[in-house]
Each structure stands twice: as C-alpha cells, then as structure tokens.
PDB file of C-alpha atoms and ligand atoms in Angstrom:
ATOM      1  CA  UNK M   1      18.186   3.408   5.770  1.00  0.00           C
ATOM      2  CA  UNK M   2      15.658   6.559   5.681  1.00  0.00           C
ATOM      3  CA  UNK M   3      11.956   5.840   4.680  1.00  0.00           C
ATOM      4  CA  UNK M   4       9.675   7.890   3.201  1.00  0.00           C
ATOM      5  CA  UNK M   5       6.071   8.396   3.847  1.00  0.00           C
ATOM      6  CA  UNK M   6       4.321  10.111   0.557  1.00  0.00           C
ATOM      7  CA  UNK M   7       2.721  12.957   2.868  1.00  0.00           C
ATOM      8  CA  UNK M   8       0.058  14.228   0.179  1.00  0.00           C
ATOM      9  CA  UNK M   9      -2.968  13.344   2.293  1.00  0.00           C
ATOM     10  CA  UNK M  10      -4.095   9.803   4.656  1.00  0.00           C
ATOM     11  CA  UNK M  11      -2.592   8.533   7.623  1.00  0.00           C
ATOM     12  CA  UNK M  12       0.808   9.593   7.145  1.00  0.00           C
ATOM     13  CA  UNK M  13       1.784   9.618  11.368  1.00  0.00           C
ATOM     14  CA  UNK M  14       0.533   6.010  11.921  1.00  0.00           C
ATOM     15  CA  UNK M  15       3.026   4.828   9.321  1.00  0.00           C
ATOM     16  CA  UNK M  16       5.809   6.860  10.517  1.00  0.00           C
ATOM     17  CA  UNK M  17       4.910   5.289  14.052  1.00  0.00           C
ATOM     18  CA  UNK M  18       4.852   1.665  13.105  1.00  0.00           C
ATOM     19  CA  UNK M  19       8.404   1.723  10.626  1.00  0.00           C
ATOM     20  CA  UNK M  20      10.056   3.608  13.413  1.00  0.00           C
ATOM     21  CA  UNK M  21       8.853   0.835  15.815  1.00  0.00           C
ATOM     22  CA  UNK M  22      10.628  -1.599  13.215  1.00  0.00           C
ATOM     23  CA  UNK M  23      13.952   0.489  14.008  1.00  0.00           C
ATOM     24  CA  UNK M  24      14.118   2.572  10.640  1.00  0.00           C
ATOM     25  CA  UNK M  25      14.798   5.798  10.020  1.00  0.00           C
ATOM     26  CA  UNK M  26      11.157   6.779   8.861  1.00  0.00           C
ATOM     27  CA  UNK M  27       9.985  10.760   7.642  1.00  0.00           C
ATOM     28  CA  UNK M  28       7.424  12.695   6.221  1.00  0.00           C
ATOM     29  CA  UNK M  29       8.367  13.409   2.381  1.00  0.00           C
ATOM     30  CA  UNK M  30       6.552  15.781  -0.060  1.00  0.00           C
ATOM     31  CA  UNK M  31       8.850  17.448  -2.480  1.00  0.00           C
ATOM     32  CA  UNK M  32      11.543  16.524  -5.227  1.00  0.00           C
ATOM     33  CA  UNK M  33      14.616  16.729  -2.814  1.00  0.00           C
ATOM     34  CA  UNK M  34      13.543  14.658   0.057  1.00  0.00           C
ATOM     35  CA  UNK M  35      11.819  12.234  -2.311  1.00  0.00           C
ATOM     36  CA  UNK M  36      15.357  11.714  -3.965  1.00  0.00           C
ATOM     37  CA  UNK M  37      16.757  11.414  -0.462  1.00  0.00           C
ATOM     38  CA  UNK M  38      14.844   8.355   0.304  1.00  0.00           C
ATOM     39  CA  UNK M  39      15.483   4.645   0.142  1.00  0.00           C
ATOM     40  CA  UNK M  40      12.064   3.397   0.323  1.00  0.00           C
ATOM     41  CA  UNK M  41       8.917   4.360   0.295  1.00  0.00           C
ATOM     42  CA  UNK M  42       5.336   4.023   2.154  1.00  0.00           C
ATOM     43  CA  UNK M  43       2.148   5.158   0.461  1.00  0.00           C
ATOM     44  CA  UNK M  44      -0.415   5.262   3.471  1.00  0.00           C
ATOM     45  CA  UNK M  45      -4.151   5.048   3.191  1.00  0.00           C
ATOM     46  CA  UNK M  46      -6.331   8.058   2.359  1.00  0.00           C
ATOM     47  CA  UNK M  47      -7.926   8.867  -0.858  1.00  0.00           C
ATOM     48  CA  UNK M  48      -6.007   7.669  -3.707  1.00  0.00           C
ATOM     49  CA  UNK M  49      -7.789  10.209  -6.495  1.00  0.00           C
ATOM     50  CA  UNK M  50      -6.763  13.140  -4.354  1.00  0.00           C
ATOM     51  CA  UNK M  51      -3.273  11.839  -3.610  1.00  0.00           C
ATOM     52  CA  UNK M  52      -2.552  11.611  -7.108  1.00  0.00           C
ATOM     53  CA  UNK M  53      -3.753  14.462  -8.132  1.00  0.00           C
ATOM     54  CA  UNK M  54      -1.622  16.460  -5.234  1.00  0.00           C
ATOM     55  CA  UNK M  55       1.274  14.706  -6.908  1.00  0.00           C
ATOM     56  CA  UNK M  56       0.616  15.900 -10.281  1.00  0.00           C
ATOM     57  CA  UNK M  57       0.287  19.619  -9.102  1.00  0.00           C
ATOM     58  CA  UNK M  58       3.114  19.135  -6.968  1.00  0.00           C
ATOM     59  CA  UNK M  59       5.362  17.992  -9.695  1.00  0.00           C
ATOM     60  CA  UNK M  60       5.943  14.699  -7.895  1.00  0.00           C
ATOM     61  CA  UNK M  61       3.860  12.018 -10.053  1.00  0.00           C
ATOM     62  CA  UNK M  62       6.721  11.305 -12.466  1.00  0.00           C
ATOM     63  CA  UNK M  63       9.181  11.185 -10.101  1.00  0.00           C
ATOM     64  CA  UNK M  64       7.617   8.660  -7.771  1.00  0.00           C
ATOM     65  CA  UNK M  65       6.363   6.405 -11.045  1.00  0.00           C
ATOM     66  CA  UNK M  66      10.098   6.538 -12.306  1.00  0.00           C
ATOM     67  CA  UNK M  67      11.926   5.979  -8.729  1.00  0.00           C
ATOM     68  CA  UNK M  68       9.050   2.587  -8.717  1.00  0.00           C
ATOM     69  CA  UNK M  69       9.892   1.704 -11.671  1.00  0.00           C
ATOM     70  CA  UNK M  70      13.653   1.607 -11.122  1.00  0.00           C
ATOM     71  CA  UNK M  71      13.242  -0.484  -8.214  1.00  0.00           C
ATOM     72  CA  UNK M  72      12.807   1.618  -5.173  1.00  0.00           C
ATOM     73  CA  UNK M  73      11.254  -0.478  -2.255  1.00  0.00           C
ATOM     74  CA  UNK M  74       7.743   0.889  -1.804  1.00  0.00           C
ATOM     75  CA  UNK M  75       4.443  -0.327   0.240  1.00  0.00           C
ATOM     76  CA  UNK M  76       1.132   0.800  -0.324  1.00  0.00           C
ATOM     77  CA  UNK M  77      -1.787   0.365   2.197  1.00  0.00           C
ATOM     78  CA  UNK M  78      -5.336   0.552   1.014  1.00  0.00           C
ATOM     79  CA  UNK M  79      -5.144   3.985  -1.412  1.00  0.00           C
ATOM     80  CA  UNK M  80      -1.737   2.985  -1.378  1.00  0.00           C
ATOM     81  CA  UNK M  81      -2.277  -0.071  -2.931  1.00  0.00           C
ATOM     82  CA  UNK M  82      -4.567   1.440  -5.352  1.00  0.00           C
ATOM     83  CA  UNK M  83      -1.614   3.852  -7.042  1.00  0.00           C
ATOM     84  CA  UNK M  84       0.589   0.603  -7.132  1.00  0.00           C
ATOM     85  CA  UNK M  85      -1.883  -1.022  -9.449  1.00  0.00           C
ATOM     86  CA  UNK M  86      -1.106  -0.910 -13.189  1.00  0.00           C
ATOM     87  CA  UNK M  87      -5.149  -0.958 -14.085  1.00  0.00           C
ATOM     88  CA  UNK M  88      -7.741   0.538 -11.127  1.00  0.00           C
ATOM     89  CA  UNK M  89     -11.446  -0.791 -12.133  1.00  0.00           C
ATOM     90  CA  UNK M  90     -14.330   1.892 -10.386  1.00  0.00           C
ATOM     91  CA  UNK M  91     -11.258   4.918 -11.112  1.00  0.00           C
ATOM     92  CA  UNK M  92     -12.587   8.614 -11.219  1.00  0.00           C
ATOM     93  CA  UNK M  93     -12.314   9.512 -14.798  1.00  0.00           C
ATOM     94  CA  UNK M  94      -8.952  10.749 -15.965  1.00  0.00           C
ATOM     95  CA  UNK M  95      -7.371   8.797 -12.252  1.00  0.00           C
ATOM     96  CA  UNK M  96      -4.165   8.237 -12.284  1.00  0.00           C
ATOM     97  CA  UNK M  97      -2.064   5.200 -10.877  1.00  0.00           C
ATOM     98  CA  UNK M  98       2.141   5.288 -10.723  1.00  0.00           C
ATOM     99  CA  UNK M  99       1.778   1.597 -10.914  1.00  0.00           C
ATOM    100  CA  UNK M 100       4.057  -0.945 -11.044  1.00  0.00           C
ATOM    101  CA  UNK M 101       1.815  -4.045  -9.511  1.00  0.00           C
ATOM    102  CA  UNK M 102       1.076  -5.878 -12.493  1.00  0.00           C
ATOM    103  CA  UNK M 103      -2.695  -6.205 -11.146  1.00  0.00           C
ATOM    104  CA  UNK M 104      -6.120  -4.993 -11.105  1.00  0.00           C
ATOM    105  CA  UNK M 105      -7.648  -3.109  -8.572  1.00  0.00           C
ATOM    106  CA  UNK M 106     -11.079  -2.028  -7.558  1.00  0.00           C
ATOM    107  CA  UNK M 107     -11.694   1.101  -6.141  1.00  0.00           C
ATOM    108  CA  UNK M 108     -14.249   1.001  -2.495  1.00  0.00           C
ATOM    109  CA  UNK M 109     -14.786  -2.751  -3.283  1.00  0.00           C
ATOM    110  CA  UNK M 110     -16.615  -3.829   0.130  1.00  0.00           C
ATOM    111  CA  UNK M 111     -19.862  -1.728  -1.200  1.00  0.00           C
ATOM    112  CA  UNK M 112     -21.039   1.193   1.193  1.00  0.00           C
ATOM    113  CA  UNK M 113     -23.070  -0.853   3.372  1.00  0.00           C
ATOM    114  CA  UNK M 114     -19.963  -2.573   4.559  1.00  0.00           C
ATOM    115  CA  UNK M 115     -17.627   0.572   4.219  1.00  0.00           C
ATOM    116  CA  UNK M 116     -15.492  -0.358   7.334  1.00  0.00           C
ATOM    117  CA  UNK M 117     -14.931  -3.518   9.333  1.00  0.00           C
ATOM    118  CA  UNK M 118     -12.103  -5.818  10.632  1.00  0.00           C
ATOM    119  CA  UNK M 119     -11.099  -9.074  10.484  1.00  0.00           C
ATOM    120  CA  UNK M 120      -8.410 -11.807  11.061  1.00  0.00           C
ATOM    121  CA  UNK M 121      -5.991 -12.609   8.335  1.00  0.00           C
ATOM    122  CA  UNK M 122      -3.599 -15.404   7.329  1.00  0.00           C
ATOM    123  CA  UNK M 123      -0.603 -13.478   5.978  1.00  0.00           C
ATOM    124  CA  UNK M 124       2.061 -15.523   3.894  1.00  0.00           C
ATOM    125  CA  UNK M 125       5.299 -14.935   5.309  1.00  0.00           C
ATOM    126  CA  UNK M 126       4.032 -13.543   8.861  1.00  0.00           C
ATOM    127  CA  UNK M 127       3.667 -16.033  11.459  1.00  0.00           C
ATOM    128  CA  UNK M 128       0.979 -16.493  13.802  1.00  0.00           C
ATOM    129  CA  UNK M 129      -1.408 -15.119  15.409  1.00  0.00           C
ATOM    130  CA  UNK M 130      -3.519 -13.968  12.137  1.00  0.00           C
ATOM    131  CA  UNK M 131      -2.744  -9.999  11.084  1.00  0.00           C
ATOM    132  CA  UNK M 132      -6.035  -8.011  12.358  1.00  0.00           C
ATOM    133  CA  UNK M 133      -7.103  -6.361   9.274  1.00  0.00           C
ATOM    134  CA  UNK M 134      -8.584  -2.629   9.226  1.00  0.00           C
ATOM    135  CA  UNK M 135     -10.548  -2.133   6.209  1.00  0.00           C
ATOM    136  CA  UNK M 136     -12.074   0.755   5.316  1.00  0.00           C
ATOM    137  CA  UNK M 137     -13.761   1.607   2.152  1.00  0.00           C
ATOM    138  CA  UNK M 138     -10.842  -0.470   0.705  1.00  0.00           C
ATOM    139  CA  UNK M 139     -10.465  -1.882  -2.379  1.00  0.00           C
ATOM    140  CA  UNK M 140      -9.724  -5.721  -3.392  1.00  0.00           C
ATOM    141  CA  UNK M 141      -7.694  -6.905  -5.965  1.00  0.00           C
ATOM    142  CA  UNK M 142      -9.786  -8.420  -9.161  1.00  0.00           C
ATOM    143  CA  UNK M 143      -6.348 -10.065 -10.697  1.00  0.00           C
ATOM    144  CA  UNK M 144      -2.843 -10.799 -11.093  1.00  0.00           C
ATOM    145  CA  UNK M 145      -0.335 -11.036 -13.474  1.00  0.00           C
ATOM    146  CA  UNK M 146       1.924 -14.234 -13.021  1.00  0.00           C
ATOM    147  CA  UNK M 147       4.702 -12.369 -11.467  1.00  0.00           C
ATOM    148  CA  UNK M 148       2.845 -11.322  -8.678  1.00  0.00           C
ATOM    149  CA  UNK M 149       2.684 -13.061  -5.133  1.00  0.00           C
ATOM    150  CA  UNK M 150      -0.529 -12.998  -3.148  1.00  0.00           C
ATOM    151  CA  UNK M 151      -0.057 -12.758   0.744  1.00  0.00           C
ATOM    152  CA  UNK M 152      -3.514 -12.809   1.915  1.00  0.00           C
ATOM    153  CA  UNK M 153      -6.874 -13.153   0.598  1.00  0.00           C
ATOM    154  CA  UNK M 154     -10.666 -12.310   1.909  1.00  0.00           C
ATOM    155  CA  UNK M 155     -14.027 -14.381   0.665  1.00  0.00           C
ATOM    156  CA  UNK M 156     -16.557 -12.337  -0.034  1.00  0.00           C
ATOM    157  CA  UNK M 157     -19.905 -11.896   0.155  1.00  0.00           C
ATOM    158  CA  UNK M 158     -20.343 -13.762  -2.609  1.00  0.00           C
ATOM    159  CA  UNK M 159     -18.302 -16.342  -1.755  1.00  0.00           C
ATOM    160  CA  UNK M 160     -15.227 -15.390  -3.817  1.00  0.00           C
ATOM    161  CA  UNK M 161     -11.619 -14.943  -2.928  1.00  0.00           C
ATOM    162  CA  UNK M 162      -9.967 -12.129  -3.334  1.00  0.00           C
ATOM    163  CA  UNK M 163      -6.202 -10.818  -2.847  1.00  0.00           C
ATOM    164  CA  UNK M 164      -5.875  -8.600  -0.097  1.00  0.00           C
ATOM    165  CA  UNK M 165      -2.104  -8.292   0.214  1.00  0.00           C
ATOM    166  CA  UNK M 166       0.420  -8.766  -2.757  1.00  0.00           C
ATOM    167  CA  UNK M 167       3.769  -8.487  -3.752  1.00  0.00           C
ATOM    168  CA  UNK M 168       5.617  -7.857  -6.906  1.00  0.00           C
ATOM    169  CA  UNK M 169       9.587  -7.990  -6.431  1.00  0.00           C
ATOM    170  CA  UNK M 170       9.893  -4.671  -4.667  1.00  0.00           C
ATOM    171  CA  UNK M 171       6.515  -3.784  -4.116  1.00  0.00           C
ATOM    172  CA  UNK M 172       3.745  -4.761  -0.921  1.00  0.00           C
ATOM    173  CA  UNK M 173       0.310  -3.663  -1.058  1.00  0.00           C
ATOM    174  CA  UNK M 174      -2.306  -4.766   1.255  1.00  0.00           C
ATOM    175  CA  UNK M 175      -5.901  -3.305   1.127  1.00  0.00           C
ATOM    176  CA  UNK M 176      -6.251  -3.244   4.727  1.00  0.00           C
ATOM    177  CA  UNK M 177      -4.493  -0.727   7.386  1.00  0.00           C
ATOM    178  CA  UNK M 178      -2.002  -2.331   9.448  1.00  0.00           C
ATOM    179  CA  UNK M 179      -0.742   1.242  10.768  1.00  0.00           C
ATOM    180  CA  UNK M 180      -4.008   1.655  12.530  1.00  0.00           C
ATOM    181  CA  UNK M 181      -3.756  -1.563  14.726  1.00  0.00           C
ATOM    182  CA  UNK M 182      -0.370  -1.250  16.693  1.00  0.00           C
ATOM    183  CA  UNK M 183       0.917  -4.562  15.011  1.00  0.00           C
ATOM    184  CA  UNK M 184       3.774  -3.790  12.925  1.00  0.00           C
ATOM    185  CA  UNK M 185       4.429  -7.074  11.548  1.00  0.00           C
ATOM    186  CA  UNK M 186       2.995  -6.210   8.047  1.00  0.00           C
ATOM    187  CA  UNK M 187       6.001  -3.297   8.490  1.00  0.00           C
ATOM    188  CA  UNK M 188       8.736  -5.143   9.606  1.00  0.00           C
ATOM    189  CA  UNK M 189       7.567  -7.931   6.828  1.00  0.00           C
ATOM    190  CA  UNK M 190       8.466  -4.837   4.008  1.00  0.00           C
ATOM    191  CA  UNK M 191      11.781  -3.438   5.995  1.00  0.00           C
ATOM    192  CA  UNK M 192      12.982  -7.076   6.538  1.00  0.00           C
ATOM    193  CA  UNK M 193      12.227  -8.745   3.466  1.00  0.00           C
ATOM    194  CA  UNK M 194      11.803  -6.250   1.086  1.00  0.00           C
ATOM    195  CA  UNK M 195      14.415  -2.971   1.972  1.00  0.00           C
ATOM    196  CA  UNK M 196      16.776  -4.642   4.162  1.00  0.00           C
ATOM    197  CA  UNK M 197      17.569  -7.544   1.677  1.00  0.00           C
ATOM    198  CA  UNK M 198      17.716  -5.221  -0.601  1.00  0.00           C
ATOM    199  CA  UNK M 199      20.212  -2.778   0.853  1.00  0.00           C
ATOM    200  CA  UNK M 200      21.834  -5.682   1.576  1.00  0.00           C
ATOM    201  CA  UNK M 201      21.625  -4.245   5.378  1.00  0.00           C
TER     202      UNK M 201
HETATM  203  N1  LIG I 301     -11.509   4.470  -1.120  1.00  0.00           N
HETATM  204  C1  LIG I 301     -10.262   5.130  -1.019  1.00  0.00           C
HETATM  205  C2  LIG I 301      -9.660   5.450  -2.389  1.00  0.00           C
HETATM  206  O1  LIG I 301     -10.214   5.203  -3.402  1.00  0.00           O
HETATM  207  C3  LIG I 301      -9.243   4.359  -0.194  1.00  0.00           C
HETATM  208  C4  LIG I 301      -9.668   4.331   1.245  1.00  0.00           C
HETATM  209  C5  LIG I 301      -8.542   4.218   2.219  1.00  0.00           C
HETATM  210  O2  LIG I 301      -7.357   4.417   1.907  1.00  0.00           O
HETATM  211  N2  LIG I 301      -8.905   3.957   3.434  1.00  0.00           N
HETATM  212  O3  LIG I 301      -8.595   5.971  -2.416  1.00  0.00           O
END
C-alpha cells in the first residue's frame, strides 16, 4: 500500500519517517500522476493558507477534494486538519478547505501568547501511556457534526473542552504533531484502522 505525503509545504520528512516506521510504503507526492498513484494520503503540518493555495496553482486542489470525497484514506495533522474541515472559523479571506470533516475549525486557536507547547493526551483507540501532543500555533475544533468521532480533547484556558483529534469514516485529523515526537502510534492508529481495513490488507 503506497502513501502519500501532500509535499506543498510543512513537515513533509517527519511524516514520511513515522508511516515508514509503521511498515508502509510512504512518498513525497506533488503532482496529478503520483497523486493518482496513491492509496492514502497524509496532509502534514505547515501553513494551511499557503498549502492550499500551492494546490490551486498547481492544479491539484480538485483533485485531492474529489479523491477525499470518494473515500481515499487521508490524515491531516494540525494545517492538515484545517483543509479537512468543511467550515475553518479565523480563515484568510478567500481560504480554501478540500474538506470532508463535517466540523468546524479554528485557525491558531491557542492565542499567540501560547503559540507552542506540549502536553499529554488520552487518545480513543490508542492505549496507554497518553500520546505527547506537539502543538504549535494549532487550531482546535469549535464543533461536530453527528457523524464525526472525537479521539481526544484539550480544556482550555477557559475551562472548555475542545476536540483535538477526530475522525469521520476515512478521515483522522488531530491538531497536534505526532510526526515531531518519535511516537508513531497516532500513525499506525490511521494505517491500521483506517487504510489497512480498508484495503482489506
Ligand atoms: N497556523 C497554521 C495554519 O493556519 C497551522 C500551524 C501548523 O501546522 N503547525 O495553517
């Protein structure tokens, strides 16, 4: 099974890293051919206005939405998560999402004061010890739609919950950057549950 990592912009090696410590076949994609080559896909954490607009002048945006859309396996960490969310609150005017997590999404949620930090995170379906969680200047997820699963969740400042990792059918996004911590169990979670079962594989 080959995976794709959208290589735009962001932290496209990490990922590559921590799906080929799973045991996948895992590559750099960034045109037409090679994104029709794919089984799955991972966007990785950057800057989701600039990713998506590299994606429009590369031809790719429609693509990508439509290969979501019709099911393709794809996780997105942190701006990753951000172009998997149908609505993005805090968006650039005129930003574009591909979508497909029937949630909403807001853009550097954590405030600049707090742009970066880590924590420890319960993660539904990944047992102990807690996922360390790399945020930075990620976004949180305001709400769901029912069909959507939430994995983890954060309290914040104000002492409200958020979702910080979700899942719609096909899709995993997590606000936080699991390819920067040399865990991969946020990775194999996606491969194992989410492509493998899939491919039937
Ligand atoms: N704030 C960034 C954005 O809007 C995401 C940051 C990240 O991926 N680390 O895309």
């Amino acid at each position: 099974m080959k995976i794709g990592v959208l290589a735009l912009q962001g932290d496209v090696a990490e990922h590559i890293k921590s799906l080929s410590d799973c045991g996948v076949d895992a590559l750099a994609v960034k045109t037409k051919s090679e994104i029709s080559a794919i089984s799955a896909l991972v966007i990785p954490g950057g800057e989701s206005t600039t990713i998506a607009k590299l994606a429009r002048s590369f031809d790719l945006f429609d693509q990508i939405k439509d290969r979501i859309k019709s099911g393709m396996p794809t996780y997105g960490s942190c701006a990753g998560m951000i172009l998997l969310s149908d609505v993005i609150e805090d968006a650039i005017d005129g930003q574009e999402s591909f979508g497909g997590i029937d949630m909403v999404v807001r853009r550097n949620a954590f405030g600049r004061q707090v742009d970066s930090f880590e924590t420890d995170l319960k993660f539904k379906g990944i047992t102990e010890p807690a996922v360390r969680a790399v945020f930075i200047r990620a976004p949180w997820v305001e709400s769901v739609g029912a069909g959507v699963e939430i994995l983890a969740e954060i309290t914040n400042s104000s002492g409200i919950k958020h979702p910080v990792a979700v899942r719609q059918g096909n899709l995993l996004a997590t606000s936080f950057h699991p390819e920067l911590t040399g865990d991969n169990r946020v990775h194999r979670f996606f491969v194992e549950n989410i492509c493998r079962q899939l491919a039937n594989i």
